[in-house]
Short mmCIF file of C-alpha atoms and ligand atoms in Angstrom, two decimals:
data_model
loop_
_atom_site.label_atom_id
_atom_site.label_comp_id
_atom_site.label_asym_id
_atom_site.label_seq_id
_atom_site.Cartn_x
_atom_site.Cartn_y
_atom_site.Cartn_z
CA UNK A 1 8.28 4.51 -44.35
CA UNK A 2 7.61 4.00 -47.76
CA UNK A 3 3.29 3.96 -48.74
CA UNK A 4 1.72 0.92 -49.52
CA UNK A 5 -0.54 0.35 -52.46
CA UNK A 6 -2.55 -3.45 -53.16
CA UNK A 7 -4.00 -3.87 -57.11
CA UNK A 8 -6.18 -6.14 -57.88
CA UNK A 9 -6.09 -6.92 -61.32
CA UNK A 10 -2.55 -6.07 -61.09
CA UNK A 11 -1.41 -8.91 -64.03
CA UNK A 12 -3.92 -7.43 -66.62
CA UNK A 13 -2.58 -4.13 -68.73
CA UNK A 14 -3.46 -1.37 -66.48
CA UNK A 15 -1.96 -3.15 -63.34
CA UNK A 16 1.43 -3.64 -64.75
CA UNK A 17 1.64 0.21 -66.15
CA UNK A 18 0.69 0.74 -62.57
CA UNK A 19 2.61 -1.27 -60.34
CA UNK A 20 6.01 0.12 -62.71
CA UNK A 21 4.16 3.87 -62.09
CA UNK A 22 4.19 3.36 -58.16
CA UNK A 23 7.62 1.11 -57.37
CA UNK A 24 9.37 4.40 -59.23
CA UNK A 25 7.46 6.37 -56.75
CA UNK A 26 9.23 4.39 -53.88
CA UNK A 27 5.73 2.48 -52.90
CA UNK A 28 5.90 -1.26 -51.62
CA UNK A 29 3.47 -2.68 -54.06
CA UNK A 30 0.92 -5.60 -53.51
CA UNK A 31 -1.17 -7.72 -56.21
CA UNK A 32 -3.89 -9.88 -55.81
CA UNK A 33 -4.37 -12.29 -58.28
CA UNK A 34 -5.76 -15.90 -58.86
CA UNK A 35 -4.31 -18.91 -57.44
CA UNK A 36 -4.22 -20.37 -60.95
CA UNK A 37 -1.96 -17.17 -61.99
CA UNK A 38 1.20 -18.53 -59.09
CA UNK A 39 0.47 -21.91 -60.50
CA UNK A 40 1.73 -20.56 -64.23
CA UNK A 41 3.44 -17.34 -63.50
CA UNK A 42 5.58 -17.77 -67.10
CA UNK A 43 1.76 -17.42 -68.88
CA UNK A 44 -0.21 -15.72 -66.33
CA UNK A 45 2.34 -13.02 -64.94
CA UNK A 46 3.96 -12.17 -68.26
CA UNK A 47 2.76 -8.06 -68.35
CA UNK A 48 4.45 -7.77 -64.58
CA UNK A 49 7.59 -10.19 -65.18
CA UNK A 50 9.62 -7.50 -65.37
CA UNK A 51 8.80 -6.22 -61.97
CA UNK A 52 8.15 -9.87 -60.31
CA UNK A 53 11.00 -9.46 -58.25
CA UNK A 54 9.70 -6.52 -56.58
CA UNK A 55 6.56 -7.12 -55.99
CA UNK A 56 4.61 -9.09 -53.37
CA UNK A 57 1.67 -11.11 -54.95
CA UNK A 58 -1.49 -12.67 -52.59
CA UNK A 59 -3.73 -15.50 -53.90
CA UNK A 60 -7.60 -14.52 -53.57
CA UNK A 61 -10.72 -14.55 -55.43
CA UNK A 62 -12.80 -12.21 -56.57
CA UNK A 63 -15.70 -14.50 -55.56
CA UNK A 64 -14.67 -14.73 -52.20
CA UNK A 65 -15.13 -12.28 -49.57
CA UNK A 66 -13.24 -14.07 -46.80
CA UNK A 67 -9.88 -14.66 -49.00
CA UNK A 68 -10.37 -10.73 -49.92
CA UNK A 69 -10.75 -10.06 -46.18
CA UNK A 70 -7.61 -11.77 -45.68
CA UNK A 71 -5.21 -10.10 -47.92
CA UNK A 72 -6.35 -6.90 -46.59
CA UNK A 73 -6.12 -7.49 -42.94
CA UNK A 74 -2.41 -8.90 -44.21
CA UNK A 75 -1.34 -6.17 -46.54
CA UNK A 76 -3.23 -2.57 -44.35
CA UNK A 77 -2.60 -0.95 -47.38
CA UNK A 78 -2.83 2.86 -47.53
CA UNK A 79 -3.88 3.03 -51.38
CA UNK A 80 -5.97 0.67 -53.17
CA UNK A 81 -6.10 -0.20 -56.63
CA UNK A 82 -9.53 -2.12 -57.50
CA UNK A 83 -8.58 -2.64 -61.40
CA UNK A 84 -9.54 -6.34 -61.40
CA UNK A 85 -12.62 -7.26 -63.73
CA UNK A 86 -14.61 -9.41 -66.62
CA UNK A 87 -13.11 -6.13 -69.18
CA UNK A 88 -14.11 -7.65 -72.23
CA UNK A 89 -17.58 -5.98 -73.91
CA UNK A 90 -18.52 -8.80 -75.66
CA UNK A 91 -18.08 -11.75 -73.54
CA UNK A 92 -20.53 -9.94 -71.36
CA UNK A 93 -23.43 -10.74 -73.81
CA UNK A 94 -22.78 -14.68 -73.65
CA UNK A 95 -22.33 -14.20 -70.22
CA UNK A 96 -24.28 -11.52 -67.74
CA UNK A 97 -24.31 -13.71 -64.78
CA UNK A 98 -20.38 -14.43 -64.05
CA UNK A 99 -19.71 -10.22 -65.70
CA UNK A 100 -21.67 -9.33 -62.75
CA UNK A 101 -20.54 -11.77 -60.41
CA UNK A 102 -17.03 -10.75 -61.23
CA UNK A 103 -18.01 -7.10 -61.45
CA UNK A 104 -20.39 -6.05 -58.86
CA UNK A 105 -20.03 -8.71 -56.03
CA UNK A 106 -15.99 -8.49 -56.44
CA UNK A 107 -16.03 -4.55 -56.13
CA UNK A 108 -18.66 -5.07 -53.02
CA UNK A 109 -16.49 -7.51 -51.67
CA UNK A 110 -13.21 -5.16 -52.02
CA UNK A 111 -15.06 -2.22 -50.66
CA UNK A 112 -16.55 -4.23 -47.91
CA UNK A 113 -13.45 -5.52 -46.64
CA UNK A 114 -11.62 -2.25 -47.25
CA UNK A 115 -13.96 -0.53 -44.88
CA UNK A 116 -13.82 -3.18 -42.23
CA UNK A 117 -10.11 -3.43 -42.10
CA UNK A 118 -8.61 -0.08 -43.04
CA UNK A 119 -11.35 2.36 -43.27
CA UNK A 120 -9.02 5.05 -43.82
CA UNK A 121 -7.33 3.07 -46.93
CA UNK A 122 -7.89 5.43 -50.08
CA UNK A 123 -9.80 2.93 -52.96
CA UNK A 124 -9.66 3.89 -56.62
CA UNK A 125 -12.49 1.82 -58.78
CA UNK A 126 -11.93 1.61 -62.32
CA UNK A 127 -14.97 2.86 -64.00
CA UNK A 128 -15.97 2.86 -67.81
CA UNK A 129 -16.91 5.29 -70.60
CA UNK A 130 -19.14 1.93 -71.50
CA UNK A 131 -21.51 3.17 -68.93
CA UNK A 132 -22.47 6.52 -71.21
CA UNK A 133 -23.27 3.70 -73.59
CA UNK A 134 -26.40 5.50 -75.71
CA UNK A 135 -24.30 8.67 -75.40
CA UNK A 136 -26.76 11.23 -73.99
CA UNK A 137 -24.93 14.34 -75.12
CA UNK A 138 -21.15 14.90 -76.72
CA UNK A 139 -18.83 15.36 -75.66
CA UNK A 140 -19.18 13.07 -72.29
CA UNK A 141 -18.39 14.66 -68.92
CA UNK A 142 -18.59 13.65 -65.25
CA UNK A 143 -22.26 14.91 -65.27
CA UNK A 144 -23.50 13.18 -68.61
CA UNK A 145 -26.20 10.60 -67.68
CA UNK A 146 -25.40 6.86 -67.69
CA UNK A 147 -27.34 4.44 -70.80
CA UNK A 148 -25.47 1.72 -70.75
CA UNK A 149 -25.72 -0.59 -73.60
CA UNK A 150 -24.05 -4.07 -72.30
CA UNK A 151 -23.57 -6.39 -68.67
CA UNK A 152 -20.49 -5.26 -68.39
CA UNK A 153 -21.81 -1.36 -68.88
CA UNK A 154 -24.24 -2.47 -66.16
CA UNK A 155 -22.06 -3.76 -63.67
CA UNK A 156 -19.57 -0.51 -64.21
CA UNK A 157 -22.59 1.96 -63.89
CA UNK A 158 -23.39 -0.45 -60.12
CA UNK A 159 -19.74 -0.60 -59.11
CA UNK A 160 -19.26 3.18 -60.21
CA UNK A 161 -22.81 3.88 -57.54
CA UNK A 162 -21.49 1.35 -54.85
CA UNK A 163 -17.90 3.13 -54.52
CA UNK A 164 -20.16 6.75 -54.23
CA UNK A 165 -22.14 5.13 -51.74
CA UNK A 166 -19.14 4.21 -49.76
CA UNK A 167 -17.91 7.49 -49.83
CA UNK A 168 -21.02 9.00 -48.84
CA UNK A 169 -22.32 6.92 -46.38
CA UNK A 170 -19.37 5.24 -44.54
CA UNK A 171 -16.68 8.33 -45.37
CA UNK A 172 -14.32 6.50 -47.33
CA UNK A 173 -11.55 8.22 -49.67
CA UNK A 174 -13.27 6.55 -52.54
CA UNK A 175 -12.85 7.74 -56.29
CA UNK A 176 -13.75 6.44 -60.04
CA UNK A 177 -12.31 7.55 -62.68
CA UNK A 178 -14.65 7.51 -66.08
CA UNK A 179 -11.88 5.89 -68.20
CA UNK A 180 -12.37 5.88 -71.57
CA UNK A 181 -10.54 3.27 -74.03
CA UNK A 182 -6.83 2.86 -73.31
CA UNK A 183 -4.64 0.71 -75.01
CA UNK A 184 -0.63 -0.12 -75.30
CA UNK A 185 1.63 -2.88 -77.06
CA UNK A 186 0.13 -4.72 -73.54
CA UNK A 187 -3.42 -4.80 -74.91
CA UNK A 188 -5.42 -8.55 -74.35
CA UNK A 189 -5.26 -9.69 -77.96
CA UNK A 190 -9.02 -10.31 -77.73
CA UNK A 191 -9.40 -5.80 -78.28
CA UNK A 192 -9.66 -4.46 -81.26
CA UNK A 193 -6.45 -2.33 -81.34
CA UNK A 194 -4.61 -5.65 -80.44
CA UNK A 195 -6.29 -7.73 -82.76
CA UNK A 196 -5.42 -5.37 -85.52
CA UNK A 197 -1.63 -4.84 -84.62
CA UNK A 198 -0.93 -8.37 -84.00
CA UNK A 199 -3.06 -9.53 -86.95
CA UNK A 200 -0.58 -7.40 -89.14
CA UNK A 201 2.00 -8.79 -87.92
CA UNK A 202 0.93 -12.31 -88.27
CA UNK A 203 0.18 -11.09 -91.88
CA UNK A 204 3.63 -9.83 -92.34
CA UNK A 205 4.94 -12.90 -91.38
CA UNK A 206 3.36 -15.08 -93.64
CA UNK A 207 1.12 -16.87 -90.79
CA UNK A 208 -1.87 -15.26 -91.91
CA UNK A 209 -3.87 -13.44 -95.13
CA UNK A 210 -6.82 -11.77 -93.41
CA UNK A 211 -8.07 -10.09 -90.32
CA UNK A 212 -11.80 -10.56 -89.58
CA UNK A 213 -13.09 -7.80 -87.75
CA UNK A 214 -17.03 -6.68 -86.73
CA UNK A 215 -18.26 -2.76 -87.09
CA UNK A 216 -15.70 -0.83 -88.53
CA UNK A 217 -17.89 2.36 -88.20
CA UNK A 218 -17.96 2.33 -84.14
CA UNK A 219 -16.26 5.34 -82.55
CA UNK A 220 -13.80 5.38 -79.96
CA UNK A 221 -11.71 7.37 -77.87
CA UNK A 222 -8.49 5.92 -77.69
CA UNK A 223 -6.02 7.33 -75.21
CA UNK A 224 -2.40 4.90 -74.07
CA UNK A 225 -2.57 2.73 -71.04
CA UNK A 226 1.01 4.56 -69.51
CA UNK A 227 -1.09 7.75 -69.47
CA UNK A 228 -4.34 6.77 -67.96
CA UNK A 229 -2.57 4.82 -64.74
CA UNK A 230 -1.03 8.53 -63.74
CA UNK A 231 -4.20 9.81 -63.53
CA UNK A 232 -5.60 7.25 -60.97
CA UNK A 233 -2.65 7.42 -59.21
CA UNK A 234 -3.20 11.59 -59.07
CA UNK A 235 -6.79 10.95 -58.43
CA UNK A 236 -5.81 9.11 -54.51
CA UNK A 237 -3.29 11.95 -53.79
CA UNK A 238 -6.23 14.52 -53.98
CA UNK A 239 -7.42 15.84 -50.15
CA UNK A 240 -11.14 15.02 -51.13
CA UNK A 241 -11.96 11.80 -53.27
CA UNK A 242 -13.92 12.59 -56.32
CA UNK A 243 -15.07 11.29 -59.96
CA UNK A 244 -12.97 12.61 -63.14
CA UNK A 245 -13.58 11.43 -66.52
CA UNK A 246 -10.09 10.44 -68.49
CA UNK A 247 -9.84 10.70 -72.27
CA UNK A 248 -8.17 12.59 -74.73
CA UNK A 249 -11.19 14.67 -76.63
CA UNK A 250 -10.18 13.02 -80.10
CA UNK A 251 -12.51 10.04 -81.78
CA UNK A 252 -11.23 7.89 -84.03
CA UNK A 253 -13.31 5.13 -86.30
CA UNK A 254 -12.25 0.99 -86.05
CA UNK A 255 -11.58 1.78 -89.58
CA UNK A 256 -9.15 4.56 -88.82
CA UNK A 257 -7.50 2.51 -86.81
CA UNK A 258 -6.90 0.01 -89.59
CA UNK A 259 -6.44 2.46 -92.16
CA UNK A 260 -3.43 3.98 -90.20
CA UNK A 261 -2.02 0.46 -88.95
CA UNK A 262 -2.05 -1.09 -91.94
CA UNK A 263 -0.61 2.46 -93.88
CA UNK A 264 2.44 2.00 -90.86
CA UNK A 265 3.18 -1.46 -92.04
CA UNK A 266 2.83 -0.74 -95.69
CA UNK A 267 -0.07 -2.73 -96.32
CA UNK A 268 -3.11 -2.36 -98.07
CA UNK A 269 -6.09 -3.22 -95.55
CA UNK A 270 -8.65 -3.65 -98.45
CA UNK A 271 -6.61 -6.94 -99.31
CA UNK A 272 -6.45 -8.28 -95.67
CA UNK A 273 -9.69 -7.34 -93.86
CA UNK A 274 -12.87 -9.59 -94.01
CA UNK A 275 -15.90 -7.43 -92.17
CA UNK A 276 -17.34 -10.73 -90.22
CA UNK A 277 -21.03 -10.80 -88.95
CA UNK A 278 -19.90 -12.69 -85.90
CA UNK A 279 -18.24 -9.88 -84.65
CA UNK A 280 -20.96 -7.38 -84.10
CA UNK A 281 -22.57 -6.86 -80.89
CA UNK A 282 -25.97 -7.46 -80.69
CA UNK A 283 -25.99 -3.47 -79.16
CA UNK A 284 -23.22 -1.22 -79.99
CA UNK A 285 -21.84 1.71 -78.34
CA UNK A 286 -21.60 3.87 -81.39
CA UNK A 287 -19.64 6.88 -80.34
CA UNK A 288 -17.45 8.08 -77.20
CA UNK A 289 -15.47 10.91 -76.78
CA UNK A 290 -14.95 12.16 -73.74
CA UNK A 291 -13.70 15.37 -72.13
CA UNK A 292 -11.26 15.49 -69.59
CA UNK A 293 -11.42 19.24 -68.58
CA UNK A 294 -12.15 18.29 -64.99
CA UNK A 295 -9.17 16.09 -64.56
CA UNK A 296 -7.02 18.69 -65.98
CA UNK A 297 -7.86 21.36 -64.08
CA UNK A 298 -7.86 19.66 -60.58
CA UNK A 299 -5.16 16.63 -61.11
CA UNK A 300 -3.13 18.43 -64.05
CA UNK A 301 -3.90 15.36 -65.96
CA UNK A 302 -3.18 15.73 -69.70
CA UNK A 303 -2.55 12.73 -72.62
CA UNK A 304 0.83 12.48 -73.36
CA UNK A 305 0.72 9.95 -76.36
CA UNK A 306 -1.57 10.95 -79.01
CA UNK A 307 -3.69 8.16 -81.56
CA UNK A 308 -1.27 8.26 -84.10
CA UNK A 309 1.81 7.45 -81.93
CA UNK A 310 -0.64 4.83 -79.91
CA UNK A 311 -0.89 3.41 -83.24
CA UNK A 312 2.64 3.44 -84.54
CA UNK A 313 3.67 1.72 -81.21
CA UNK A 314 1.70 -0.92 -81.26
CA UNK A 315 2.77 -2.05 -84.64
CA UNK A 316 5.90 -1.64 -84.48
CA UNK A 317 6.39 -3.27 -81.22
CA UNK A 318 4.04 -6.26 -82.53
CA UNK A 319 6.15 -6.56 -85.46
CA UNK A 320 9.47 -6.67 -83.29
CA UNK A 321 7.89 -9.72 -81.12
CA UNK A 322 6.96 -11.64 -84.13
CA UNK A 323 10.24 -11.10 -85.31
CA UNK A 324 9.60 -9.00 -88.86
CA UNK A 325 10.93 -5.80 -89.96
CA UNK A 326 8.57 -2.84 -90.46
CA UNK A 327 11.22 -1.35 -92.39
CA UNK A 328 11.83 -4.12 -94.45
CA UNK A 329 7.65 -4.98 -95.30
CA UNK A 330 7.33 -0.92 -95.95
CA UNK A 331 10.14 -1.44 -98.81
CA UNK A 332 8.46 -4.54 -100.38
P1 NDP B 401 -7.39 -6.49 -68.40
O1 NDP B 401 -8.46 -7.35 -68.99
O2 NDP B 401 -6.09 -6.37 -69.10
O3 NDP B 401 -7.09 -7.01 -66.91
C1 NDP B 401 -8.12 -7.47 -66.09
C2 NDP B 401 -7.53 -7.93 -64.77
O4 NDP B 401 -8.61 -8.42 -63.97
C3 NDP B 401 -6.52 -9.07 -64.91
O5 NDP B 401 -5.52 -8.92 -63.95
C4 NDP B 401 -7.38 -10.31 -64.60
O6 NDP B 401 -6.65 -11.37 -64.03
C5 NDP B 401 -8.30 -9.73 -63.54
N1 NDP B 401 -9.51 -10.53 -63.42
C6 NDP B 401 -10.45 -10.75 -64.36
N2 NDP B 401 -11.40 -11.57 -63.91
C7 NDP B 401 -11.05 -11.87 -62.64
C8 NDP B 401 -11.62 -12.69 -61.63
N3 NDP B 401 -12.75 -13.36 -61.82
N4 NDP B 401 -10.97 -12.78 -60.45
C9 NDP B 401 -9.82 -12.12 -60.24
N5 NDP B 401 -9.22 -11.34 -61.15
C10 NDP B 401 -9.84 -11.22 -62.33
O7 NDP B 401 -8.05 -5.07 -68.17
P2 NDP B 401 -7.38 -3.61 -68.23
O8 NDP B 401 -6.10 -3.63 -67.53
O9 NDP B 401 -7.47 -3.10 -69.62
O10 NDP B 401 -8.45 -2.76 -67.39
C11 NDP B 401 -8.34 -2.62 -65.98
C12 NDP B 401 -9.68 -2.20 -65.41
O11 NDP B 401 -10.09 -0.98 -66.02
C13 NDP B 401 -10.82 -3.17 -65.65
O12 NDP B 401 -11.67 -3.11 -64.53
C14 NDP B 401 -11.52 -2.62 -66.87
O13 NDP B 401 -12.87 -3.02 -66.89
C15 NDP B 401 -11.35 -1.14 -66.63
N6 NDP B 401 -11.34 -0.29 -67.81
C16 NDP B 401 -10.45 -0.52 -68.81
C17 NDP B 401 -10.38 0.34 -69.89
C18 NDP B 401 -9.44 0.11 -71.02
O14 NDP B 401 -9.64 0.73 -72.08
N7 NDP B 401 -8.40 -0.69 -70.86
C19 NDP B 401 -11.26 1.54 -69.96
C20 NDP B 401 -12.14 1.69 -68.82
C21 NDP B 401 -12.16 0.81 -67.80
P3 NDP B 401 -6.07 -12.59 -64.93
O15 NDP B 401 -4.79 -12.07 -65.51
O16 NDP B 401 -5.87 -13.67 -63.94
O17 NDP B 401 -7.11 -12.88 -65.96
P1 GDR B 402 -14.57 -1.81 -75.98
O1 GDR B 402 -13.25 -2.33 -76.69
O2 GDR B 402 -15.72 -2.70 -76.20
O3 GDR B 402 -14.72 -0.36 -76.38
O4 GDR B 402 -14.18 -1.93 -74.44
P2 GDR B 402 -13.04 -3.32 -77.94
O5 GDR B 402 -11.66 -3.08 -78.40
O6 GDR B 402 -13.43 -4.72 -77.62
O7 GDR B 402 -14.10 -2.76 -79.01
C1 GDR B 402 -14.01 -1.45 -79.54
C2 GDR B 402 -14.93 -1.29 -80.73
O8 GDR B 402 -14.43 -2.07 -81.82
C3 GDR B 402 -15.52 -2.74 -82.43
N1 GDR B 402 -15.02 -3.92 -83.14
C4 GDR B 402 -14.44 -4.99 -82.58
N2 GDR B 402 -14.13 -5.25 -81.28
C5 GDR B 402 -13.49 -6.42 -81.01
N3 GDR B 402 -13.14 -6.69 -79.74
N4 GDR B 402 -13.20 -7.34 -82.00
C6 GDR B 402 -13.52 -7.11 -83.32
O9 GDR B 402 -13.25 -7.95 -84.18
C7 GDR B 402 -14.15 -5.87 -83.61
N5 GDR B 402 -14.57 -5.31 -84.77
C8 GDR B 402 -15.09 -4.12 -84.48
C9 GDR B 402 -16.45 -3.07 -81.28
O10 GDR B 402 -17.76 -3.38 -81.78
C10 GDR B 402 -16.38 -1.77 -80.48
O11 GDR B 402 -17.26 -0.84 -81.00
C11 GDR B 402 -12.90 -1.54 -73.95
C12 GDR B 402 -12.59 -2.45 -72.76
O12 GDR B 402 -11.26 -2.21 -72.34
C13 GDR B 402 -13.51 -2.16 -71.60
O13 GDR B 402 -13.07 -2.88 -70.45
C14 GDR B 402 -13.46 -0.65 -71.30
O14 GDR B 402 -14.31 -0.35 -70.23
C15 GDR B 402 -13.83 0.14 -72.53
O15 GDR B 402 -12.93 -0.17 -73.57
C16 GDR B 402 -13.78 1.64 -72.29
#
């Protein structure tokens, strides 16, 4: 009988690179999402539309233990996928209160359930490089000491002790993995990466002159979405559940980002991007790179896709939905 996984968060980026990862591995595959997402699956279910037909979706909220309950004690999944979450740094400043509603109560909620109704269901929670925040040494490892810098660092660094304490206290297979930033042509548009790709696309289309981004100088380690989901799929197939930090041990600049997207498409990012007060953060996480020894060694996790060919992708396949030719703008 084939396994059966449940996501949550399964129509974001990382759920659709995961639910793809897991049908191919012959798994009956489960999502819970919002009500409001079955309501407008052409707009809300767009990232998984290409598996829709395979997979089985359940309505519940986040803010609701009992419809969480529910899904479980309907699904008895074996492997559980808690991906679902307020992901975006800086809406967390205007608002702390629903981040860690979403955040902390939601992952209490999954884990609650999850131990009531299938204790021995193996729970993966998505933790954050954002909770090394203040970075207390470099590179980060699985033992470098939490500063976050933001709500949402917060409610990572609570769900990240609430899925130990699970483990610990009530025995459950439950893991984090320390992800650091992971992007893909699947990226929300609201990301940096995404914001730059697309805005150079809108640029090459003639919809647009600028892109107005915030700190150019901030440091990140930027890994691809397809890679990272393997490794929290490896990290449930492992006898004893455990933390691993995921990242590919290379920092790159905002600007570098920009300076190689915009080199891709041919374009000259000096005439096209506006620095824009509005976007900085009133704190910033100023550098992350992390090192993924650990989840080498025991998963045989490496990065596949390296920065520049993250890069490249997500150009060109930004280009190709807007309909322009990157050959044709590198010629001009
Ligand atoms: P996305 O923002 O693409 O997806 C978030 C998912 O969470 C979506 O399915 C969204 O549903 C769902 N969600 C958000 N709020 C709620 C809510 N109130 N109730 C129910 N569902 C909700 O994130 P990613 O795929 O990039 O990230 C997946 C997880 O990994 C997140 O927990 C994120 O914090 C974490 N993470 C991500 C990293 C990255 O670089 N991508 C790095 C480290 C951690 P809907 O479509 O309905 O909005
Ligand atoms: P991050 O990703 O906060 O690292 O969180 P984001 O792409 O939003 O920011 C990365 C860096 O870019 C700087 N920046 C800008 N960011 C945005 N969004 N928009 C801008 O215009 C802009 N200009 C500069 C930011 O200040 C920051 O330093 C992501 C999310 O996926 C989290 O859920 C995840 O936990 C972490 O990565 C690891």
């Amino acid at each position: 009988m084939s396994r059966r996984a449940l996501i949550t968060g399964i129509t974001g980026q990382d759920g659709s690179y995961l639910a793809e990862l897991l049908l191919a591995k012959g798994y009956e595959v489960h999502g819970m999402v919002r009500r409001v997402a079955l309501e407008d699956p052409s707009r809300r279910l767009d990232r998984i539309s290409r598996v829709l037909d395979r997979v089985k979706l359940h309505a519940a909220s986040l803010e609701s233990f009992p419809s969480i309950y529910h899904v479980f004690r309907l699904v008895q999944p074996d492997e559980c996928y808690h991906l679902a979450a307020q992901s975006f740094v800086s809406y967390s400043f205007d608002d702390e209160f629903s981040t860690f509603n979403t955040n902390i109560n939601g992952t209490h909620f999954v884990l609650a359930a999850l131990k009531d109704v299938v204790p021995r269901c193996r729970f993966y929670f998505a933790g954050s490089s954002e909770m090394f925040g203040k970075v207390a040494e470099i590179p980060q490892t699985e033992t470098t000491r939490f500063h976050p810098r933001s709500a949402y660092g917060i409610s990572k660094v609570a769900g990240f002790d609430l899925t130990r304490n699970y483990r610990e206290t009530y025995n459950i297979h439950a893991s984090s993995g320390i992800l650091f930033n992971h992007e893909s042509p699947r990226r929300g548009y609201e990301f940096v990466t995404r914001k730059i790709t697309s805005g150079i696309a809108r640029i090459l289309k003639g919809e647009s002159t600028e892109v107005r981004l915030g700190n150019l100088d901030a440091k990140r380690d930027w890994g691809h979405a397809r890679d990272y989901v393997e490794a929290m799929y490896q990290m449930l197939q492992q006898d004893e559940p455990d933390d691993y930090v995921v990242a590919t041990n290379r920092t790159h600049s905002v600007r570098d980002f920009v300076n190689l997207a915009f080199s891709i498409a041919g374009l000259d990012p000096d005439k096209y991007v506006v620095t824009d007060p509005g976007f900085f953060r009133p704190a910033e996480v100023h550098l992350l790179i992390g090192d993924p020894a650990k989840a080498t060694r025991v998963l045989g996790w490496r990065p596949k896709t390296q920065f520049e060919g993250l890069v490249e992708e997500m150009v060109t396949v930004d280009c190709e939905n807007a309909g322009v030719s990157l050959a044709r703008a590198k010629a001009i």
